[in-house]
mmCIF file of C-alpha atoms in Angstrom:
data_model
loop_
_atom_site.group_PDB
_atom_site.id
_atom_site.type_symbol
_atom_site.label_atom_id
_atom_site.label_comp_id
_atom_site.label_asym_id
_atom_site.label_seq_id
_atom_site.Cartn_x
_atom_site.Cartn_y
_atom_site.Cartn_z
ATOM 1 C CA MET J 1 10.313 -23.242 -1.231
ATOM 2 C CA GLY J 2 10.370 -25.602 1.679
ATOM 3 C CA GLU J 3 7.191 -23.920 2.985
ATOM 4 C CA GLN J 4 5.464 -25.561 0.046
ATOM 5 C CA ALA J 5 6.094 -29.117 1.077
ATOM 6 C CA GLY J 6 3.318 -31.030 2.662
ATOM 7 C CA PRO J 7 -0.434 -30.109 3.049
ATOM 8 C CA PRO J 8 -1.414 -26.485 3.128
ATOM 9 C CA SER J 9 -3.247 -26.861 6.425
ATOM 10 C CA LYS J 10 -1.946 -28.094 9.737
ATOM 11 C CA GLN J 11 -4.069 -30.427 11.909
ATOM 12 C CA VAL J 12 -4.757 -29.410 15.506
ATOM 13 C CA GLN J 13 -5.913 -31.984 17.843
ATOM 14 C CA ALA J 14 -5.936 -30.231 21.150
ATOM 15 C CA VAL J 15 -8.294 -27.548 22.333
ATOM 16 C CA LYS J 16 -5.283 -26.043 24.208
ATOM 17 C CA GLN J 17 -3.339 -25.286 20.890
ATOM 18 C CA VAL J 18 -6.226 -23.203 19.484
ATOM 19 C CA GLN J 19 -6.661 -21.469 22.879
ATOM 20 C CA GLU J 20 -3.059 -20.380 22.843
ATOM 21 C CA LEU J 21 -3.240 -19.069 19.450
ATOM 22 C CA ILE J 22 -6.254 -16.917 20.430
ATOM 23 C CA LYS J 23 -4.751 -15.734 23.681
ATOM 24 C CA ASP J 24 -1.167 -14.915 22.435
ATOM 25 C CA GLY J 25 -1.328 -14.982 18.654
ATOM 26 C CA ASP J 26 -0.645 -12.085 16.316
ATOM 27 C CA ASP J 27 -2.577 -12.998 13.240
ATOM 28 C CA ALA J 28 -6.152 -14.167 12.472
ATOM 29 C CA VAL J 29 -6.684 -17.843 13.638
ATOM 30 C CA ILE J 30 -8.151 -19.814 10.749
ATOM 31 C CA VAL J 31 -9.486 -23.290 11.543
ATOM 32 C CA GLY J 32 -11.576 -25.604 9.247
ATOM 33 C CA ILE J 33 -13.726 -28.177 11.233
ATOM 34 C CA PHE J 34 -14.436 -31.379 9.450
ATOM 35 C CA SER J 35 -15.665 -34.929 10.413
ATOM 36 C CA ASN J 36 -12.700 -36.790 8.803
ATOM 37 C CA GLU J 37 -10.104 -36.797 6.034
ATOM 38 C CA GLN J 38 -12.777 -38.068 3.565
ATOM 39 C CA ASP J 39 -15.121 -35.151 4.271
ATOM 40 C CA SER J 40 -15.688 -33.414 0.893
ATOM 41 C CA ALA J 41 -15.663 -30.114 2.523
ATOM 42 C CA TYR J 42 -12.118 -30.813 3.870
ATOM 43 C CA GLU J 43 -10.939 -31.443 0.234
ATOM 44 C CA LEU J 44 -12.495 -28.227 -0.838
ATOM 45 C CA TYR J 45 -10.777 -26.461 1.917
ATOM 46 C CA THR J 46 -7.362 -27.945 1.323
ATOM 47 C CA GLU J 47 -7.729 -26.827 -2.448
ATOM 48 C CA ALA J 48 -8.685 -23.246 -1.375
ATOM 49 C CA CYS J 49 -5.749 -23.016 1.200
ATOM 50 C CA ASN J 50 -3.143 -24.162 -1.314
ATOM 51 C CA THR J 51 -3.024 -20.935 -3.382
ATOM 52 C CA LEU J 52 -2.769 -18.727 -0.267
ATOM 53 C CA ARG J 53 -0.450 -20.888 1.822
ATOM 54 C CA GLU J 54 2.368 -18.258 1.688
ATOM 55 C CA ASP J 55 -0.101 -15.644 3.061
ATOM 56 C CA PHE J 56 -1.979 -17.367 5.910
ATOM 57 C CA THR J 57 -1.395 -20.229 8.392
ATOM 58 C CA PHE J 58 -4.294 -22.539 7.864
ATOM 59 C CA ARG J 59 -5.356 -25.166 10.405
ATOM 60 C CA HIS J 60 -8.049 -27.937 10.436
ATOM 61 C CA SER J 61 -9.451 -30.230 13.117
ATOM 62 C CA PHE J 62 -11.409 -33.352 13.316
ATOM 63 C CA SER J 63 -11.927 -33.023 16.985
ATOM 64 C CA SER J 64 -15.351 -32.459 18.513
ATOM 65 C CA ASP J 65 -13.776 -30.591 21.429
ATOM 66 C CA VAL J 66 -12.177 -28.008 19.096
ATOM 67 C CA ALA J 67 -15.432 -27.731 17.264
ATOM 68 C CA LYS J 68 -17.233 -27.001 20.499
ATOM 69 C CA LEU J 69 -14.615 -24.360 21.485
ATOM 70 C CA LEU J 70 -15.070 -22.661 18.215
ATOM 71 C CA LYS J 71 -18.915 -23.115 18.338
ATOM 72 C CA ALA J 72 -18.679 -24.678 14.930
ATOM 73 C CA SER J 73 -19.986 -27.871 13.205
ATOM 74 C CA PRO J 74 -18.307 -30.154 10.690
ATOM 75 C CA GLY J 75 -18.083 -28.429 7.314
ATOM 76 C CA GLN J 76 -17.575 -25.124 8.725
ATOM 77 C CA ILE J 77 -14.615 -22.676 8.627
ATOM 78 C CA VAL J 78 -14.015 -20.275 11.509
ATOM 79 C CA ILE J 79 -11.739 -17.132 11.625
ATOM 80 C CA VAL J 80 -11.025 -15.858 14.982
ATOM 81 C CA GLN J 81 -8.972 -12.733 15.829
ATOM 82 C CA PRO J 82 -6.511 -12.924 18.653
ATOM 83 C CA GLU J 83 -7.946 -11.613 21.955
ATOM 84 C CA LYS J 84 -5.801 -8.412 21.922
ATOM 85 C CA PHE J 85 -7.501 -7.439 18.727
ATOM 86 C CA ARG J 86 -11.180 -7.924 19.911
ATOM 87 C CA SER J 87 -13.527 -5.006 20.201
ATOM 88 C CA LYS J 88 -17.115 -4.500 21.028
ATOM 89 C CA TYR J 89 -17.623 -3.145 17.429
ATOM 90 C CA GLU J 90 -16.928 -6.370 15.694
ATOM 91 C CA PRO J 91 -17.911 -10.054 16.032
ATOM 92 C CA ALA J 92 -15.371 -12.227 17.785
ATOM 93 C CA SER J 93 -15.519 -14.701 14.942
ATOM 94 C CA HIS J 94 -16.628 -15.332 11.423
ATOM 95 C CA THR J 95 -17.956 -18.531 10.251
ATOM 96 C CA LEU J 96 -18.375 -19.987 6.631
ATOM 97 C CA THR J 97 -20.355 -23.085 5.895
ATOM 98 C CA VAL J 98 -18.734 -25.208 3.108
ATOM 99 C CA LYS J 99 -21.366 -26.635 0.777
ATOM 100 C CA ASP J 100 -20.614 -28.861 -2.260
ATOM 101 C CA SER J 101 -21.373 -25.764 -4.438
ATOM 102 C CA THR J 102 -18.831 -23.467 -2.386
ATOM 103 C CA SER J 103 -16.017 -22.518 -4.690
ATOM 104 C CA ALA J 104 -12.216 -22.163 -3.796
ATOM 105 C CA SER J 105 -12.503 -18.494 -4.720
ATOM 106 C CA GLU J 106 -15.411 -17.919 -2.355
ATOM 107 C CA MET J 107 -13.344 -19.479 0.594
ATOM 108 C CA GLN J 108 -10.317 -17.343 -0.472
ATOM 109 C CA GLU J 109 -12.509 -14.207 -0.385
ATOM 110 C CA PHE J 110 -13.738 -15.082 3.044
ATOM 111 C CA PHE J 111 -10.147 -15.591 4.377
ATOM 112 C CA GLN J 112 -9.082 -12.216 2.877
ATOM 113 C CA LYS J 113 -12.156 -10.216 3.923
ATOM 114 C CA HIS J 114 -11.819 -11.328 7.722
ATOM 115 C CA SER J 115 -8.008 -11.550 7.899
ATOM 116 C CA ILE J 116 -7.527 -8.229 9.691
ATOM 117 C CA PRO J 117 -9.424 -6.833 12.571
ATOM 118 C CA LEU J 118 -11.265 -3.466 12.634
ATOM 119 C CA VAL J 119 -7.918 -1.883 13.996
ATOM 120 C CA GLY J 120 -4.915 -4.144 13.620
ATOM 121 C CA HIS J 121 -1.301 -3.989 14.198
ATOM 122 C CA ARG J 122 0.589 -3.070 11.039
ATOM 123 C CA LYS J 123 4.239 -3.973 11.160
ATOM 124 C CA PRO J 124 7.076 -4.698 8.554
ATOM 125 C CA SER J 125 6.401 -8.476 8.738
ATOM 126 C CA ASN J 126 2.700 -8.270 7.759
ATOM 127 C CA ASP J 127 2.662 -4.990 5.820
ATOM 128 C CA ALA J 128 2.735 -6.351 2.208
ATOM 129 C CA LYS J 129 0.306 -9.274 2.986
ATOM 130 C CA ARG J 130 -2.246 -7.594 5.242
ATOM 131 C CA TYR J 131 -2.049 -3.852 4.747
ATOM 132 C CA SER J 132 -1.875 -3.176 0.986
ATOM 133 C CA LYS J 133 -5.365 -1.925 0.563
ATOM 134 C CA ARG J 134 -5.756 1.824 0.295
ATOM 135 C CA PRO J 135 -6.959 4.270 1.664
ATOM 136 C CA MET J 136 -5.371 3.256 4.949
ATOM 137 C CA VAL J 137 -5.472 5.245 8.155
ATOM 138 C CA VAL J 138 -2.422 4.734 10.223
ATOM 139 C CA VAL J 139 -1.956 5.841 13.811
ATOM 140 C CA TYR J 140 1.832 5.847 15.005
ATOM 141 C CA TYR J 141 2.925 5.661 18.624
ATOM 142 C CA GLY J 142 4.925 3.281 20.907
ATOM 143 C CA VAL J 143 2.897 0.095 20.165
ATOM 144 C CA ASP J 144 4.080 -2.680 22.453
ATOM 145 C CA PHE J 145 1.580 -5.595 23.487
ATOM 146 C CA SER J 146 4.029 -6.924 26.240
ATOM 147 C CA PHE J 147 2.631 -7.065 29.772
ATOM 148 C CA ASP J 148 3.925 -3.706 30.989
ATOM 149 C CA TYR J 149 2.920 -1.697 28.090
ATOM 150 C CA LYS J 150 -0.281 -3.420 26.849
ATOM 151 C CA LYS J 151 -2.567 -1.098 28.732
ATOM 152 C CA ALA J 152 -1.171 2.051 27.177
ATOM 153 C CA THR J 153 -1.165 0.418 23.761
ATOM 154 C CA GLN J 154 -4.818 -0.499 24.018
ATOM 155 C CA PHE J 155 -5.792 2.882 25.444
ATOM 156 C CA TRP J 156 -4.758 4.618 22.115
ATOM 157 C CA ARG J 157 -6.064 1.759 19.974
ATOM 158 C CA SER J 158 -9.481 2.172 21.733
ATOM 159 C CA LYS J 159 -9.544 5.743 20.406
ATOM 160 C CA VAL J 160 -8.806 4.696 16.902
ATOM 161 C CA LEU J 161 -11.648 1.969 17.195
ATOM 162 C CA GLU J 162 -14.107 4.610 18.006
ATOM 163 C CA VAL J 163 -13.410 6.305 14.510
ATOM 164 C CA ALA J 164 -12.771 3.023 12.495
ATOM 165 C CA LYS J 165 -16.189 1.603 13.248
ATOM 166 C CA ASP J 166 -17.881 4.453 11.254
ATOM 167 C CA PHE J 167 -15.566 4.188 8.100
ATOM 168 C CA PRO J 168 -15.703 0.613 6.940
ATOM 169 C CA GLU J 169 -14.594 1.731 3.515
ATOM 170 C CA TYR J 170 -11.105 2.443 4.862
ATOM 171 C CA THR J 171 -8.366 0.237 6.481
ATOM 172 C CA PHE J 172 -7.340 1.402 9.939
ATOM 173 C CA ALA J 173 -4.232 0.176 11.724
ATOM 174 C CA ILE J 174 -1.887 1.077 14.557
ATOM 175 C CA ALA J 175 1.945 1.042 13.873
ATOM 176 C CA ASP J 176 4.989 1.410 16.188
ATOM 177 C CA GLU J 177 6.624 4.717 15.522
ATOM 178 C CA GLU J 178 10.172 3.137 15.515
ATOM 179 C CA ASP J 179 9.122 0.402 12.922
ATOM 180 C CA TYR J 180 7.946 3.172 10.595
ATOM 181 C CA ALA J 181 10.422 5.937 11.429
ATOM 182 C CA ASP J 182 11.101 6.613 7.587
ATOM 183 C CA GLU J 183 7.380 6.705 6.835
ATOM 184 C CA LEU J 184 6.721 9.286 9.647
ATOM 185 C CA LYS J 185 9.630 11.342 8.273
ATOM 186 C CA SER J 186 8.144 11.308 4.772
ATOM 187 C CA LEU J 187 4.949 12.538 6.377
ATOM 188 C CA GLY J 188 6.754 15.352 8.110
ATOM 189 C CA LEU J 189 5.943 14.056 11.533
ATOM 190 C CA SER J 190 9.132 12.670 13.008
ATOM 191 C CA GLU J 191 9.644 15.967 14.950
ATOM 192 C CA SER J 192 6.015 16.672 15.774
ATOM 193 C CA GLY J 193 6.639 16.466 19.546
ATOM 194 C CA GLU J 194 3.358 14.344 19.863
ATOM 195 C CA GLU J 195 3.190 11.037 21.543
ATOM 196 C CA VAL J 196 0.615 9.896 18.899
ATOM 197 C CA ASN J 197 0.582 10.872 15.145
ATOM 198 C CA ALA J 198 -1.631 9.905 12.222
ATOM 199 C CA GLY J 199 -1.313 9.719 8.439
ATOM 200 C CA ILE J 200 -3.366 8.371 5.534
ATOM 201 C CA MET J 201 -1.940 6.350 2.673
ATOM 202 C CA ALA J 202 -4.283 6.892 -0.191
ATOM 203 C CA GLU J 203 -4.415 5.532 -3.741
ATOM 204 C CA GLY J 204 -1.814 6.539 -6.247
ATOM 205 C CA GLY J 205 0.990 6.653 -3.672
ATOM 206 C CA LYS J 206 -0.506 9.972 -2.165
ATOM 207 C CA LYS J 207 0.293 10.555 1.646
ATOM 208 C CA PHE J 208 -1.720 12.788 3.959
ATOM 209 C CA ALA J 209 -0.485 13.894 7.434
ATOM 210 C CA MET J 210 -2.643 14.778 10.447
ATOM 211 C CA GLU J 211 -1.645 18.248 11.965
ATOM 212 C CA PRO J 212 0.096 17.542 15.220
ATOM 213 C CA ASP J 213 -2.438 17.797 18.057
ATOM 214 C CA ASP J 214 -3.226 16.244 21.364
ATOM 215 C CA PHE J 215 -4.546 12.962 20.120
ATOM 216 C CA ASP J 216 -8.154 11.719 20.724
ATOM 217 C CA SER J 217 -10.902 10.152 18.741
ATOM 218 C CA GLU J 218 -12.470 13.503 17.772
ATOM 219 C CA VAL J 219 -9.187 14.831 16.419
ATOM 220 C CA LEU J 220 -8.705 11.706 14.332
ATOM 221 C CA ARG J 221 -12.426 11.711 13.181
ATOM 222 C CA ASP J 222 -12.011 15.397 11.873
ATOM 223 C CA PHE J 223 -8.977 14.229 9.955
ATOM 224 C CA VAL J 224 -10.689 11.347 8.307
ATOM 225 C CA VAL J 225 -13.671 13.395 7.515
ATOM 226 C CA ALA J 226 -11.490 16.090 5.876
ATOM 227 C CA PHE J 227 -9.838 13.484 3.792
ATOM 228 C CA LYS J 228 -13.109 11.929 2.774
ATOM 229 C CA LYS J 229 -14.360 15.317 1.582
ATOM 230 C CA GLY J 230 -11.132 16.046 -0.413
ATOM 231 C CA LYS J 231 -10.141 18.947 1.716
ATOM 232 C CA LEU J 232 -6.589 17.767 2.582
ATOM 233 C CA LYS J 233 -3.485 18.440 0.521
ATOM 234 C CA PRO J 234 -1.107 15.419 -0.006
ATOM 235 C CA ILE J 235 2.441 15.548 1.478
ATOM 236 C CA ILE J 236 4.966 15.627 -1.389
ATOM 237 C CA LYS J 237 8.667 15.395 -0.909
ATOM 238 C CA SER J 238 10.074 18.146 -3.245
ATOM 239 C CA GLN J 239 13.071 20.191 -3.899
ATOM 240 C CA PRO J 240 12.407 23.936 -4.052
ATOM 241 C CA VAL J 241 10.698 25.044 -7.167
ATOM 242 C CA PRO J 242 13.366 26.580 -9.576
ATOM 243 C CA LYS J 243 13.189 30.318 -9.825
ATOM 244 C CA SER J 244 14.048 30.330 -13.566
ATOM 245 C CA ASN J 245 13.102 27.151 -15.799
ATOM 246 C CA LYS J 246 13.665 28.489 -19.207
ATOM 247 C CA GLY J 247 16.491 26.080 -20.312
ATOM 248 C CA PRO J 248 15.998 23.540 -23.097
ATOM 249 C CA VAL J 249 15.457 20.850 -20.494
ATOM 250 C CA LYS J 250 12.889 21.804 -17.801
ATOM 251 C CA VAL J 251 13.540 20.770 -14.348
ATOM 252 C CA VAL J 252 10.533 19.167 -12.587
ATOM 253 C CA VAL J 253 10.304 18.752 -8.844
ATOM 254 C CA GLY J 254 7.696 16.950 -6.634
ATOM 255 C CA LYS J 255 5.531 20.217 -6.183
ATOM 256 C CA THR J 256 5.585 20.961 -9.999
ATOM 257 C CA PHE J 257 5.091 17.317 -11.336
ATOM 258 C CA ASP J 258 1.250 17.650 -11.806
ATOM 259 C CA GLU J 259 1.582 21.153 -13.317
ATOM 260 C CA ILE J 260 4.268 20.169 -15.851
ATOM 261 C CA VAL J 261 4.085 16.493 -16.584
ATOM 262 C CA MET J 262 0.447 16.060 -16.383
ATOM 263 C CA ASP J 263 -0.426 19.217 -18.554
ATOM 264 C CA THR J 264 -3.095 17.781 -20.993
ATOM 265 C CA GLN J 265 -1.976 20.520 -23.646
ATOM 266 C CA LYS J 266 1.527 19.141 -24.052
ATOM 267 C CA ASP J 267 3.476 15.899 -24.593
ATOM 268 C CA VAL J 268 6.122 15.609 -21.903
ATOM 269 C CA LEU J 269 9.278 13.553 -22.184
ATOM 270 C CA ILE J 270 10.422 13.097 -18.590
ATOM 271 C CA GLU J 271 13.693 11.468 -17.390
ATOM 272 C CA PHE J 272 13.908 10.349 -13.774
ATOM 273 C CA TYR J 273 17.535 10.378 -12.697
ATOM 274 C CA ALA J 274 19.724 10.050 -9.666
ATOM 275 C CA PRO J 275 22.535 12.463 -9.104
ATOM 276 C CA TRP J 276 25.038 9.500 -8.497
ATOM 277 C CA CYS J 277 24.056 7.471 -11.573
ATOM 278 C CA GLY J 278 26.828 6.906 -14.165
ATOM 279 C CA HIS J 279 24.311 6.110 -17.009
ATOM 280 C CA CYS J 280 22.489 9.352 -16.356
ATOM 281 C CA LYS J 281 25.670 11.470 -16.433
ATOM 282 C CA LYS J 282 26.706 9.864 -19.667
ATOM 283 C CA MET J 283 23.393 10.622 -21.312
ATOM 284 C CA GLU J 284 23.301 14.157 -20.016
ATOM 285 C CA PRO J 285 24.845 15.873 -23.117
ATOM 286 C CA ASP J 286 22.512 13.899 -25.555
ATOM 287 C CA TYR J 287 19.457 14.877 -23.479
ATOM 288 C CA LEU J 288 20.492 18.556 -23.570
ATOM 289 C CA SER J 289 20.972 18.363 -27.201
ATOM 290 C CA LEU J 290 17.518 16.809 -27.611
ATOM 291 C CA GLY J 291 15.999 19.568 -25.593
ATOM 292 C CA LYS J 292 17.731 22.269 -27.933
ATOM 293 C CA LYS J 293 16.508 20.275 -31.037
ATOM 294 C CA TYR J 294 12.922 20.540 -29.951
ATOM 295 C CA LYS J 295 13.039 24.004 -28.332
ATOM 296 C CA LYS J 296 10.782 25.561 -30.805
ATOM 297 C CA GLU J 297 8.058 22.860 -30.357
ATOM 298 C CA LYS J 298 5.513 24.826 -28.063
ATOM 299 C CA ASN J 299 3.543 21.624 -27.241
ATOM 300 C CA LEU J 300 6.453 19.340 -26.428
ATOM 301 C CA VAL J 301 8.496 19.532 -23.179
ATOM 302 C CA ILE J 302 11.808 17.739 -22.564
ATOM 303 C CA ALA J 303 12.060 17.482 -18.684
ATOM 304 C CA LYS J 304 14.089 15.832 -16.022
ATOM 305 C CA MET J 305 13.580 15.086 -12.322
ATOM 306 C CA ASP J 306 15.850 13.925 -9.557
ATOM 307 C CA ALA J 307 13.836 10.897 -8.367
ATOM 308 C CA THR J 308 15.916 10.612 -5.100
ATOM 309 C CA ALA J 309 14.968 14.066 -3.910
ATOM 310 C CA ASN J 310 11.299 14.224 -4.996
ATOM 311 C CA ASP J 311 8.297 12.117 -4.731
ATOM 312 C CA ILE J 312 6.639 11.083 -7.975
ATOM 313 C CA PRO J 313 2.945 11.734 -7.112
ATOM 314 C CA ASN J 314 1.563 9.250 -9.678
ATOM 315 C CA ASP J 315 1.842 5.507 -9.537
ATOM 316 C CA ASN J 316 1.654 5.169 -13.356
ATOM 317 C CA TYR J 317 5.282 6.547 -13.439
ATOM 318 C CA LYS J 318 7.057 3.646 -11.820
ATOM 319 C CA VAL J 319 10.874 4.024 -11.323
ATOM 320 C CA GLU J 320 12.852 0.907 -10.698
ATOM 321 C CA GLY J 321 16.218 2.014 -11.973
ATOM 322 C CA PHE J 322 18.067 4.947 -13.496
ATOM 323 C CA PRO J 323 17.600 6.642 -15.707
ATOM 324 C CA THR J 324 13.922 5.780 -16.291
ATOM 325 C CA ILE J 325 12.211 7.800 -19.122
ATOM 326 C CA TYR J 326 8.636 8.165 -20.055
ATOM 327 C CA LEU J 327 6.742 10.070 -22.581
ATOM 328 C CA ALA J 328 3.498 11.472 -21.136
ATOM 329 C CA PRO J 329 1.265 12.150 -24.235
ATOM 330 C CA ALA J 330 -1.103 15.177 -23.946
ATOM 331 C CA ASN J 331 -4.107 12.795 -24.535
ATOM 332 C CA SER J 332 -3.076 9.920 -22.127
ATOM 333 C CA LYS J 333 -1.367 11.106 -19.054
ATOM 334 C CA GLN J 334 -2.329 8.100 -17.058
ATOM 335 C CA SER J 335 -0.695 5.648 -19.628
ATOM 336 C CA PRO J 336 2.756 7.119 -20.250
ATOM 337 C CA VAL J 337 4.990 5.243 -22.745
ATOM 338 C CA LYS J 338 8.231 4.019 -21.294
ATOM 339 C CA PHE J 339 11.366 4.231 -23.301
ATOM 340 C CA GLU J 340 12.769 0.795 -23.329
ATOM 341 C CA GLY J 341 15.542 -0.923 -25.371
ATOM 342 C CA GLY J 342 16.589 1.970 -27.611
ATOM 343 C CA ASP J 343 19.848 3.950 -27.519
ATOM 344 C CA ARG J 344 19.761 6.825 -25.170
ATOM 345 C CA THR J 345 21.193 9.143 -27.754
ATOM 346 C CA VAL J 346 19.753 12.221 -29.610
ATOM 347 C CA GLU J 347 18.955 9.930 -32.520
ATOM 348 C CA GLY J 348 17.441 7.167 -30.419
ATOM 349 C CA LEU J 349 15.368 9.459 -28.327
ATOM 350 C CA SER J 350 14.210 11.471 -31.401
ATOM 351 C CA ASN J 351 12.934 8.150 -33.054
ATOM 352 C CA PHE J 352 11.059 7.307 -29.793
ATOM 353 C CA LEU J 353 9.505 10.883 -29.847
ATOM 354 C CA GLU J 354 8.602 10.803 -33.566
ATOM 355 C CA LYS J 355 6.878 7.546 -33.088
ATOM 356 C CA HIS J 356 4.839 8.282 -29.831
ATOM 357 C CA ALA J 357 4.447 12.058 -29.566
ATOM 358 C CA THR J 358 1.112 13.516 -30.542
ATOM 359 C CA LYS J 359 1.941 17.319 -30.587
ATOM 360 C CA ILE J 360 5.038 17.530 -32.721
ATOM 361 C CA GLN J 361 4.396 20.123 -35.488
ATOM 362 C CA GLN J 362 7.467 19.658 -37.668
ATOM 363 C CA LYS J 363 8.012 15.870 -37.705
ATOM 364 C CA ASP J 364 9.238 15.753 -41.201
ATOM 365 C CA GLU J 365 11.567 18.598 -40.949
ATOM 366 C CA LEU J 366 13.265 17.579 -37.688
#
């Protein structure tokens, strides 16, 4: 919590400090220009910065030279992208004039709206704070802004810019293929043989991969247009679909999740397990007995899924530990009921089903 000590914005006095940030920086440069510390706009700015101090580096200046450099007047906040992220498709800076009526939330919205350039550099250190919005188009290659590789990095980035300018509703980013080796693998692109690959991270945890091809802006544009029109199939990590699945506990894999769990005709109790999990192994006999107990219920499915070998293609079914059990009621698949706090026994799970299931025929007899 040491970061929290002191004011949320750092004072800059020299023009050179700001010039260096713009020339060599990696993140948006945010500077508030004020006449002095008593300036009411400065107080409002400080208040707005305080909530977001963990997410941004805020600066302020009372210097007329800094104001001149940023083409700003006292009472204005300027956001400038570092030189390497500039393009002819976007303004070099954004300015907000702080009035007495300007709220902290208006300023915070301004910071967040202009915090990333049209095509920025997504990396592990800024991923959570800058690149959480979806859909996001990511182009992967050897991204390196050091002197020797800058030209090649910008060459490919310029191809992405040509497409990004026409899709303001999506976030676009470049990412180093080594930083995101696992993500590339999950997209099935780590062995593509191409120098440049692309994927789309969409809402609900869905992922889409661009077919490997010689990369240029038209290939990327076609991919984004196909996504926009709903013509792409998401990439889902999945074990093979079981040939026979007639046992008392149905096996669900990534490819059959929607078909089995999201079936609106049936209530589905789904256990997400890991093969190495001791609690899961201990529960297995009870879970099998539960499946047998409700075998005659045509509209109730008892199911399980190895969550280490399959993607769960729905963000409403969050798994943070094993086993995790949800009931997906027939009438509200997007609001599953999580099994929490009860005994993972036939009796405990039966009680949970009796309480939450909507399709059990013989509740009283069971």
